[in-house]
XYZ file of C-alpha atoms in Angstrom:
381
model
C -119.972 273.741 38.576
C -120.845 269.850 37.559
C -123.203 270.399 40.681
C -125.412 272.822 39.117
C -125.249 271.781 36.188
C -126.601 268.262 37.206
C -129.329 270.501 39.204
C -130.466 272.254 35.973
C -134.256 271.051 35.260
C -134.793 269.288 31.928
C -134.861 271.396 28.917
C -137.189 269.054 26.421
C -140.265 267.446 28.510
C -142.428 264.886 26.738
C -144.932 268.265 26.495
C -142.765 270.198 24.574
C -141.553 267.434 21.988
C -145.465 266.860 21.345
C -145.267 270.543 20.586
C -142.391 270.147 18.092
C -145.030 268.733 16.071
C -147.250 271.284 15.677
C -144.761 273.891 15.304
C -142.902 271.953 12.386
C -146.942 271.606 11.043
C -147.873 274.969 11.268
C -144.556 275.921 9.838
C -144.754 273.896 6.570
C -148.143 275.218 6.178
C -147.834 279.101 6.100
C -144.635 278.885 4.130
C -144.844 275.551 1.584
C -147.654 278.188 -0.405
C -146.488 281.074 0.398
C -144.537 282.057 -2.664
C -147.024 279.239 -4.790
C -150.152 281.384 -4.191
C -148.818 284.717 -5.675
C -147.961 282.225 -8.394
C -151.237 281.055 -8.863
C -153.254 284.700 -9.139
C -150.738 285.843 -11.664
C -151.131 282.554 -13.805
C -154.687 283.138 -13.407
C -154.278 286.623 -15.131
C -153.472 289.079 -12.201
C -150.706 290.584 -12.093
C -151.848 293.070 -9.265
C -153.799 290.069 -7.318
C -150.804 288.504 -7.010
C -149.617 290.999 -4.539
C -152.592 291.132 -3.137
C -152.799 287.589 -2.239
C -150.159 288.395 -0.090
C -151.062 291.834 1.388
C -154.486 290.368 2.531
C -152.442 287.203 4.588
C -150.087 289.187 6.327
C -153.334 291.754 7.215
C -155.621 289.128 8.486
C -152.611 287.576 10.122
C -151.770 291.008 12.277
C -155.472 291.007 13.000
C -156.111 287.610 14.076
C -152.887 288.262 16.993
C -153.944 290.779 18.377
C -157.373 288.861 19.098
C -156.099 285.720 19.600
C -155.334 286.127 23.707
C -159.142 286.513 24.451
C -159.479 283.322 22.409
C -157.447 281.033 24.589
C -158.938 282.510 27.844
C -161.823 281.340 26.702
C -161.175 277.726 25.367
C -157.620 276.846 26.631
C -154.926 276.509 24.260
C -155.474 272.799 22.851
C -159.039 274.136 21.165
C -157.565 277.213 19.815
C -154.349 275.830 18.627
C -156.522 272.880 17.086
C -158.981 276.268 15.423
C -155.646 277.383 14.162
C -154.415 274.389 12.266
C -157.831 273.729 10.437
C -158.119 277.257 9.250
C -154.266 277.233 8.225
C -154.935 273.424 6.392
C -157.866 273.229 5.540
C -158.456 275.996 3.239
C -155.691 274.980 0.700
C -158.047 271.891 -0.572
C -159.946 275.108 -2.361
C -157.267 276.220 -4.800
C -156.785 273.423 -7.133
C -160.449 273.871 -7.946
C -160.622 277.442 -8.197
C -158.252 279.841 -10.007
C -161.177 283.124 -9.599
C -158.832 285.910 -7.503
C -162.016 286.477 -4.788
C -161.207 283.137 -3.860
C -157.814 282.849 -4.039
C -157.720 286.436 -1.802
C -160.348 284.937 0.674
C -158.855 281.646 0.990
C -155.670 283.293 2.432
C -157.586 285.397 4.422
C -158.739 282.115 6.366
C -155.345 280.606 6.270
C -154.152 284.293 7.790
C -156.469 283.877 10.442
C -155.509 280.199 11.257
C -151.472 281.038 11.355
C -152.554 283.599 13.609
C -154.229 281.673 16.088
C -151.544 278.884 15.827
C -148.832 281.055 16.376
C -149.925 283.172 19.266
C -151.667 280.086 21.319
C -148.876 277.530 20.745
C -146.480 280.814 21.613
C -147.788 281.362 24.898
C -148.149 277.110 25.580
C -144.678 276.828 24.408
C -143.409 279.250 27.187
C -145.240 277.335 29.821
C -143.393 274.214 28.967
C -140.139 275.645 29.025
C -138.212 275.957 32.667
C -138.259 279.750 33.188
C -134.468 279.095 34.196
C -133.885 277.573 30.959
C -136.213 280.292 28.655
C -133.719 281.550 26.137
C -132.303 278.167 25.277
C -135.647 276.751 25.036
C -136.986 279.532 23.048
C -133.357 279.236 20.718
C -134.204 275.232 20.449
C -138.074 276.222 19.511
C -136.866 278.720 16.979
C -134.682 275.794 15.246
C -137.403 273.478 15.490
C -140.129 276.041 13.253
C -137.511 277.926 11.119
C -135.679 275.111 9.741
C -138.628 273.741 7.771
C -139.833 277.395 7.174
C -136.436 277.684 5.549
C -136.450 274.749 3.490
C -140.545 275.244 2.784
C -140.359 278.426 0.963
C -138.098 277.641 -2.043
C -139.465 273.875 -1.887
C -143.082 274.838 -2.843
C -142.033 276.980 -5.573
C -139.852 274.208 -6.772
C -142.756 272.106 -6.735
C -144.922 274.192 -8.370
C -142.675 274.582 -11.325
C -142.492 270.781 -11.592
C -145.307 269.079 -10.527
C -148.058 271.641 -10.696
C -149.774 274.005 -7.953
C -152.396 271.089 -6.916
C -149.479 268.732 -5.307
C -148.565 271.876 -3.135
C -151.915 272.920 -1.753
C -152.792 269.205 -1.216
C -149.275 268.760 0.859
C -149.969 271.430 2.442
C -153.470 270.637 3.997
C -152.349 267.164 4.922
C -148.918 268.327 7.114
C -150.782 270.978 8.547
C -153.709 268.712 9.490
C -152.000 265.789 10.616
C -150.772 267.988 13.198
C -153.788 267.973 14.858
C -152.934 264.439 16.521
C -150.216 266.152 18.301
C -152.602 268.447 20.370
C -154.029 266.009 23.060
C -150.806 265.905 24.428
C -150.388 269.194 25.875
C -152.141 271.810 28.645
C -155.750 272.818 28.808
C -155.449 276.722 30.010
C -153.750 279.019 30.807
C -152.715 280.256 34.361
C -155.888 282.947 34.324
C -158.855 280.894 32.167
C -161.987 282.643 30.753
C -160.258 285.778 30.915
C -157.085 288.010 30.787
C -156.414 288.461 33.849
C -155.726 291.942 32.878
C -152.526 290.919 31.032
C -154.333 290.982 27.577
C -152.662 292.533 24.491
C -153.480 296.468 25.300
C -152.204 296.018 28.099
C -149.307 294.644 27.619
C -149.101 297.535 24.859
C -149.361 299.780 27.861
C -146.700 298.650 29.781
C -142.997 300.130 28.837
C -141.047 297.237 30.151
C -142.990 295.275 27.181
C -143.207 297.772 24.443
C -139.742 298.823 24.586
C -138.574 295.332 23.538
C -141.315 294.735 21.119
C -140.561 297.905 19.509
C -136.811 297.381 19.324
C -137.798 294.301 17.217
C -140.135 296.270 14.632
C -137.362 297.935 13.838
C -135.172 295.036 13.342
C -137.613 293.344 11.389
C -138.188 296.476 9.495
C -134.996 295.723 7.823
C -135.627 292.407 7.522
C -138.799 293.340 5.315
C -136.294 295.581 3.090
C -133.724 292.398 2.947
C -135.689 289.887 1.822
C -137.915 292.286 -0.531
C -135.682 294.498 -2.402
C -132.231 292.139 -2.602
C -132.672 290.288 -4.784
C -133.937 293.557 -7.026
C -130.806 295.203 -6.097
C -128.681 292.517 -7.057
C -129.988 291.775 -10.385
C -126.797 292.952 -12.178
C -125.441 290.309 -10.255
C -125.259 286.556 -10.862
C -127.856 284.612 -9.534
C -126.287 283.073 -6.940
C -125.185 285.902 -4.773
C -129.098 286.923 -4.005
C -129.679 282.982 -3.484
C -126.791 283.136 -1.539
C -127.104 286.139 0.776
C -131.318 285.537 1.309
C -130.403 281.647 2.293
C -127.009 283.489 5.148
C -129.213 285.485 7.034
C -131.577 283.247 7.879
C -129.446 280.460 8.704
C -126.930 283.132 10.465
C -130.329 283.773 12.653
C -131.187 280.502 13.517
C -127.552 280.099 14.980
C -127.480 282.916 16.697
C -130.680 282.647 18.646
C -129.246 279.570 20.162
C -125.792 280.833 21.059
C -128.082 283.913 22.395
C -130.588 281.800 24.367
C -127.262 280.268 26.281
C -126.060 283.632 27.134
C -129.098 285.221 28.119
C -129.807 281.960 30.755
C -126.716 282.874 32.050
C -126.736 286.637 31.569
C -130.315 287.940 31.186
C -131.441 288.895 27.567
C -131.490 292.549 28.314
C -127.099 292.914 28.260
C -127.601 290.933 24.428
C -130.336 293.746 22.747
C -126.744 296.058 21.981
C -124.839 293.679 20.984
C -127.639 292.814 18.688
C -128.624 295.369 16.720
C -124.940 296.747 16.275
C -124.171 293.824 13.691
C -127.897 294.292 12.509
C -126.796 298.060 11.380
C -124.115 297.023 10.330
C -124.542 294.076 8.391
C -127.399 296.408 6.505
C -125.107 298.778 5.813
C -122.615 296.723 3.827
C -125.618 295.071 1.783
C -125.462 298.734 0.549
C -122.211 298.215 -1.897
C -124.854 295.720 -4.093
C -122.188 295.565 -6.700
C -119.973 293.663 -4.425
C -121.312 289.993 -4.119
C -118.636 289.436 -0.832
C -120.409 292.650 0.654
C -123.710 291.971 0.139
C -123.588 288.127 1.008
C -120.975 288.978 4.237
C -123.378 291.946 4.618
C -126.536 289.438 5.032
C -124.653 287.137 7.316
C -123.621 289.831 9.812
C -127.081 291.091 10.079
C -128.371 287.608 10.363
C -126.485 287.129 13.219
C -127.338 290.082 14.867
C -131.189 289.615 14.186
C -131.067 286.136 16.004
C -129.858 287.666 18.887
C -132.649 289.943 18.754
C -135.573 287.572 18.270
C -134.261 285.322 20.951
C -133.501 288.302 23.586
C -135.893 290.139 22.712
C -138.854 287.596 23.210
C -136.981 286.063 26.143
C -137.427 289.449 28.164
C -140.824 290.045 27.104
C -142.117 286.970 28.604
C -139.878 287.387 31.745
C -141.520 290.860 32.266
C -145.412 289.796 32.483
C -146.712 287.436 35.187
C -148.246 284.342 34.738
C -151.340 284.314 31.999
C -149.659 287.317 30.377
C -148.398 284.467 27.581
C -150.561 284.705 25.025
C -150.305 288.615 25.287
C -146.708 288.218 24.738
C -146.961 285.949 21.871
C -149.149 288.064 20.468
C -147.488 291.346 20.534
C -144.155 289.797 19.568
C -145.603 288.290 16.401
C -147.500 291.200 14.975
C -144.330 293.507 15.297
C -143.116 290.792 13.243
C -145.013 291.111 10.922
C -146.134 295.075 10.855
C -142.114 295.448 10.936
C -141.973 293.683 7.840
C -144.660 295.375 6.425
C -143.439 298.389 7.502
C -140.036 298.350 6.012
C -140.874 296.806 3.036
C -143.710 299.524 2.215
C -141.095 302.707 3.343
C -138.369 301.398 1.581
C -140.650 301.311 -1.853
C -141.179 304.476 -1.461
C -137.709 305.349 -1.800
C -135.933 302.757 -3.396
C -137.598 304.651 -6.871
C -136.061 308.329 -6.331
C -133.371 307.017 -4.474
C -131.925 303.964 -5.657
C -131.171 300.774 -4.075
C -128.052 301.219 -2.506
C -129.180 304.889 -0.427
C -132.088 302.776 0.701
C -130.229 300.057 2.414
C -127.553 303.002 4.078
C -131.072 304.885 4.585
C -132.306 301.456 6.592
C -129.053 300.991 8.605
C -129.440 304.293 9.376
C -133.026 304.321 10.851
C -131.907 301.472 13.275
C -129.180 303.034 14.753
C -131.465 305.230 17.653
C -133.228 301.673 18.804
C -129.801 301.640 20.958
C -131.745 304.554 23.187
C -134.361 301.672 23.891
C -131.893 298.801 23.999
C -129.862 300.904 26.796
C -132.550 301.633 28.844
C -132.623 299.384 31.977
């Protein structure tokens, strides 16, 4: 046993911890504004522009993934995760000189575009610098690395905001985000098939079952993710404050543990045995958020299905990228992000649609529910 573990290739290369810092970059800079620009357009007297602020990210986001493979075939991944970081950055300088809601909508359509490209091409480098042996853990340590500032970002801008004003905020964020760029030098040129796809682009990956399957089974887990982290803190508003705070703040953190724990099992076992034992808990933990008058429920509720969506990102991702062949990265990346985020879309959309006639607590069951006949994809070999 000491044998092979001594034979194990190094996890963290120089490569990959010059990659830390653009992750932690491009992390701080989606999410430090995130909450600060909806902020902003209602201040500025739009109440409905602040949702659309939003709406109009998350759509240019989706749009920019799916695009973003043909990008780095053509310039490698160092000029279009350098693309990425400017349009992310850059843009924020705008907003403490404009309040007008065209702007506001148009500067996160750029900053949309940018996480996009970031995302998807420092994705598919990531993977390359990462011993295939070694994948989940790797992907678990990666995860840590981006969601722990994303986690402490979020509530940190709007903190900020409320203190210091919206300007500090936007300016913060251009300057993390852009001092990234420094970081980019240091890694690969191309991928394995430059100047094109190889024929491992994003359709096709879409086309093959051993990659949708996967990538489907974590729609629908982040489905329920976009009913969590949308209609929570609505349902517990009877509540006191702190059991919202309190549950929204467990399931992340629940998830970030978990995806290590399930990047060591699935180097050991392959990621496909953890996809069950994944979105069990995730049903599960959804379902008990359902008693919202019972703060041990809905916080105990969050931290179950937490756990059980970590397992999912990390296996889930994991067996995506060990089911396309080399230059299929970026394709991968790709696909895995936008069912991120049409997932969350997706469930947060449905679920106003029937939290009205329904009521808060039927629409979580209703949620737990719906993710219960993923197990006929998680099953399948």
């Amino acid at each position: 046993m000491t044998v092979d573990l001594q034979l194990r290739p190094r996890l963290v290369s120089r490569a990959l911890a010059v990659r830390f810092v653009s992750i932690v970059g491009s992390a701080i800079g989606f999410f430090l504004p995130l909450s600060v620009v909806p902020l902003l357009a209602k201040d500025a007297g739009s109440e409905t522009g602040a949702g659309l602020t939003t709406v109009a990210l998350l759509l240019a986001t989706v749009a920019a993934e799916l695009v973003t493979p043909r990008l780095v075939a053509r310039v490698g991944y160092r000029w279009a995760l350098a693309a990425g970081l400017i349009l992310l950055g850059a843009p924020a300088l705008v907003l403490p000189f404009s309040s007008d809601l065209g702007v506001i909508v148009a500067v996160n359509v750029v900053r949309g575009i940018g996480y996009a490209i970031a995302v998807v091409a420092g994705g598919a480098v990531t993977a390359l610098l990462i011993p295939a042996e070694r994948r989940g853990e790797g992907l678990a340590l990666v995860g840590m690395v981006g969601g722990i500032p994303s986690l402490l970002a979020l509530p940190a801008g709007v903190w900020a905001a409320a203190n210091w004003g919206y300007t500090p905020v936007f300016v913060v964020t251009a300057v993390v985000t852009l001092l990234a760029l420094v970081s980019v030098p240091g890694l690969p040129r191309h991928a394995a098939t430059p100047r094109d796809d190889g024929g491992h682009g994003v359709f096709a990956g879409l086309r093959n079952p051993m990659v949708r399957r996967p990538a489907t089974l974590f729609a629908v887990s982040t489905a329920a993710v976009g009913v969590l982290v949308t209609f929570l803190p609505l349902a517990a508003a009877e509540q006191p404050a702190w059991v919202a705070a309190s549950a929204l703040l467990a399931q992340p953190a629940a998830a970030t543990a978990t995806r290590w724990i399930a990047g060591r099992l699935g180097d050991r076992h392959g990621p496909a045995r953890l996809l069950v034992p994944g979105l069990v808990p995730a049903a599960a933990g959804m379902a008990a958020i359902a008693w919202t008058g019972t703060p041990a429920a809905v916080i105990g509720g969050a931290l179950v299905f937490g756990a059980g969506f970590g397992v999912l990102q990390n296996a889930t991702l994991t067996l995506m990228y060990a089911r396309v062949p080399a230059g299929g990265e970026s394709a991968v990346s790709a696909i895995w992000n936008a069912a991120y985020d049409l997932g969350m879309a997706a469930g947060a959309l449905g679920a106003g649609l029937l939290a009205g006639p329904a009521g808060y607590p039927a629409t979580f069951a209703v949620t737990a529910v719906l993710m219960l006949p993923a197990l006929l994809l998680a099953r399948r070999p």
